[in-house]
Amino acid sequence: MSNRILVVLAHPDLAASRVNRAMVEAVRDLPGITVHDLFAAYPEGPLDVAREQALVAAHDILVFQHPLFWYSAPARLKEWQERVLAWGWAYGPGGEALVGKTFFSAVSTGAPQQAYQAGGVANFGLSEFLRPFQQMATYVRMNFAAPFVYHGAMTVDEAGIAAHAAAWRQHLQTLVQADAVELAA
């Protein structure tokens, strides 16, 4: 069994990103992985919905890779959800294009992990901020898998970035070769 993975990358300034850029560079050459940078594909103008739907349809696993911006995703990814996950394609009558596919988030946060808990700066666990993505997957009948998270992107050193990028590469390699994807609890 071999899975095809679509990584929908949504970082408005990838060149300035240390963590997300390293993650992309670590997996771009892997067979079975398509990294689709929304900001590079659409620097201006609207999304090509038919193109985006064809990309999703050609893959078994959908990943949203992005930094956590104001406790959510960058606006371009929200636009992608609103336009690509259309009535009659992703949900509603005839909307079965995503049934049985797997979805997970690959998220980086600027703050350390302890910020994402009751009493921390963010006041909630990261899973609470990712809940809309979980509901999206549930609504379109995808399998929701555990997120791949990096906390503390603002203060990480180069060794930490390299280790995270290597772990990301290994994670995706494992998923490409997996018979089944481990789902979130």
XYZ file of C-alpha atoms in Angstrom:
185
model
C 0.000 0.000 0.000
C 1.225 3.451 -0.798
C -0.507 6.667 0.234
C -0.293 9.909 -1.688
C -0.066 12.947 0.569
C -1.044 16.510 -0.337
C 0.505 19.122 1.939
C -1.431 22.365 1.494
C 1.090 24.905 2.727
C -0.229 28.253 3.911
C 2.542 30.541 5.083
C 2.376 34.163 3.895
C 6.143 34.653 4.164
C 7.808 31.280 3.776
C 11.201 32.839 3.031
C 11.213 34.396 6.505
C 9.956 31.270 8.237
C 12.590 29.091 9.812
C 10.443 26.165 10.926
C 7.913 25.873 8.084
C 10.558 26.477 5.419
C 12.752 23.728 6.909
C 9.757 21.373 6.992
C 9.057 21.988 3.305
C 12.691 21.582 2.309
C 12.855 18.303 4.233
C 10.017 16.649 2.290
C 9.896 18.219 -1.183
C 11.891 15.365 -2.726
C 9.907 12.510 -1.185
C 7.966 10.261 -3.558
C 4.246 10.299 -2.825
C 4.355 13.818 -1.343
C 3.000 16.914 -3.082
C 3.753 20.231 -1.368
C 1.297 22.824 -2.646
C 2.186 26.359 -1.522
C -0.993 28.446 -1.697
C 0.841 31.755 -1.479
C 3.222 30.820 -4.312
C 0.442 29.354 -6.477
C -1.847 32.348 -5.977
C 0.196 35.461 -5.166
C -2.769 37.537 -6.310
C -6.233 36.745 -7.462
C -8.682 33.975 -6.700
C -8.043 30.294 -6.213
C -8.614 27.921 -9.117
C -11.208 25.753 -7.405
C -11.232 23.032 -10.074
C -7.425 22.758 -9.881
C -7.498 22.578 -6.093
C -10.229 19.939 -6.070
C -8.295 17.853 -8.617
C -5.214 18.022 -6.380
C -7.173 16.844 -3.356
C -8.903 14.099 -5.346
C -5.534 12.720 -6.495
C -4.303 12.200 -2.910
C -5.244 9.953 -0.004
C -4.108 12.194 2.853
C -4.667 15.943 3.138
C -2.422 18.005 5.413
C -2.796 21.680 6.250
C 0.675 23.016 7.114
C 0.682 26.494 8.594
C 1.749 28.644 11.494
C -0.901 29.372 14.080
C -1.905 32.997 13.388
C -4.144 34.577 16.002
C -5.133 31.108 17.170
C -6.183 30.022 13.688
C -4.823 29.579 10.172
C -3.697 32.284 7.735
C -6.608 33.802 5.790
C -5.585 32.164 2.503
C -6.149 28.718 4.019
C -9.564 29.774 5.311
C -10.391 30.979 1.790
C -9.226 27.593 0.464
C -11.609 25.796 2.829
C -14.542 28.028 1.939
C -14.125 27.714 -1.826
C -12.627 24.253 -2.390
C -14.747 22.290 0.076
C -17.854 23.077 -1.943
C -21.448 21.895 -1.629
C -22.010 18.974 -3.943
C -18.290 18.123 -3.992
C -17.181 17.828 -0.363
C -20.583 17.672 1.363
C -24.299 17.788 0.657
C -26.024 15.779 -2.076
C -23.323 14.159 -4.214
C -20.587 15.614 -2.006
C -18.505 12.515 -1.445
C -15.087 13.483 -2.854
C -13.384 13.340 0.548
C -15.115 10.357 2.145
C -12.547 8.030 3.701
C -9.523 10.250 3.055
C -7.401 11.255 6.033
C -6.793 14.801 7.264
C -4.382 16.260 9.793
C -2.749 19.572 10.616
C 0.958 20.334 10.717
C 1.110 23.445 12.860
C 3.824 25.630 14.293
C 3.325 28.034 17.174
C 5.535 30.929 18.138
C 4.994 30.365 21.849
C 6.253 27.366 23.838
C 3.995 24.418 24.648
C 3.263 25.630 28.188
C 1.524 28.696 26.712
C -1.165 26.343 25.341
C -2.858 25.277 28.557
C -5.248 26.697 31.126
C -3.468 29.595 32.803
C -0.971 29.916 29.951
C -0.806 32.874 27.599
C -3.161 31.166 25.130
C -5.403 29.973 27.989
C -6.420 26.776 26.133
C -4.756 23.643 24.839
C -3.780 23.607 21.170
C -6.431 20.970 20.477
C -9.088 23.588 21.249
C -7.707 25.884 18.538
C -7.587 22.996 16.054
C -11.170 21.918 16.805
C -12.620 23.697 13.697
C -10.298 21.608 11.503
C -11.415 18.456 13.268
C -15.047 19.400 12.677
C -14.277 20.200 9.015
C -12.848 16.702 8.572
C -15.792 15.114 10.364
C -18.337 17.081 8.344
C -16.869 16.038 4.986
C -16.442 12.450 6.290
C -12.670 12.377 6.384
C -10.683 10.556 9.040
C -9.112 13.020 11.468
C -5.564 12.121 12.510
C -3.446 13.587 15.292
C -1.709 16.866 14.413
C 2.023 17.249 13.914
C 2.980 20.219 16.099
C 6.013 22.353 16.744
C 5.819 24.757 19.693
C 8.255 27.607 20.259
C 9.181 28.506 16.670
C 10.157 32.035 17.716
C 12.970 30.866 19.975
C 14.142 27.537 18.557
C 17.797 27.130 17.610
C 19.060 25.638 14.335
C 19.566 22.202 15.890
C 15.939 22.171 17.063
C 14.722 23.167 13.603
C 16.816 20.449 11.958
C 15.499 17.826 14.380
C 11.903 18.882 13.782
C 12.356 18.861 9.985
C 13.888 15.372 10.173
C 10.984 14.154 12.325
C 8.527 15.648 9.811
C 10.273 13.859 6.953
C 10.157 10.565 8.844
C 6.502 11.077 9.743
C 5.489 11.616 6.108
C 7.653 8.739 4.876
C 5.916 6.462 7.374
C 2.468 7.671 6.270
C 3.256 7.124 2.591
C 4.132 3.508 3.353
C 1.402 2.875 5.951
C -1.548 0.542 5.469
C -3.535 2.748 7.862
C -3.045 6.131 9.452
C -3.096 6.404 13.244
C -6.098 8.538 14.072
C -6.472 11.112 16.828
C -7.981 9.935 20.078
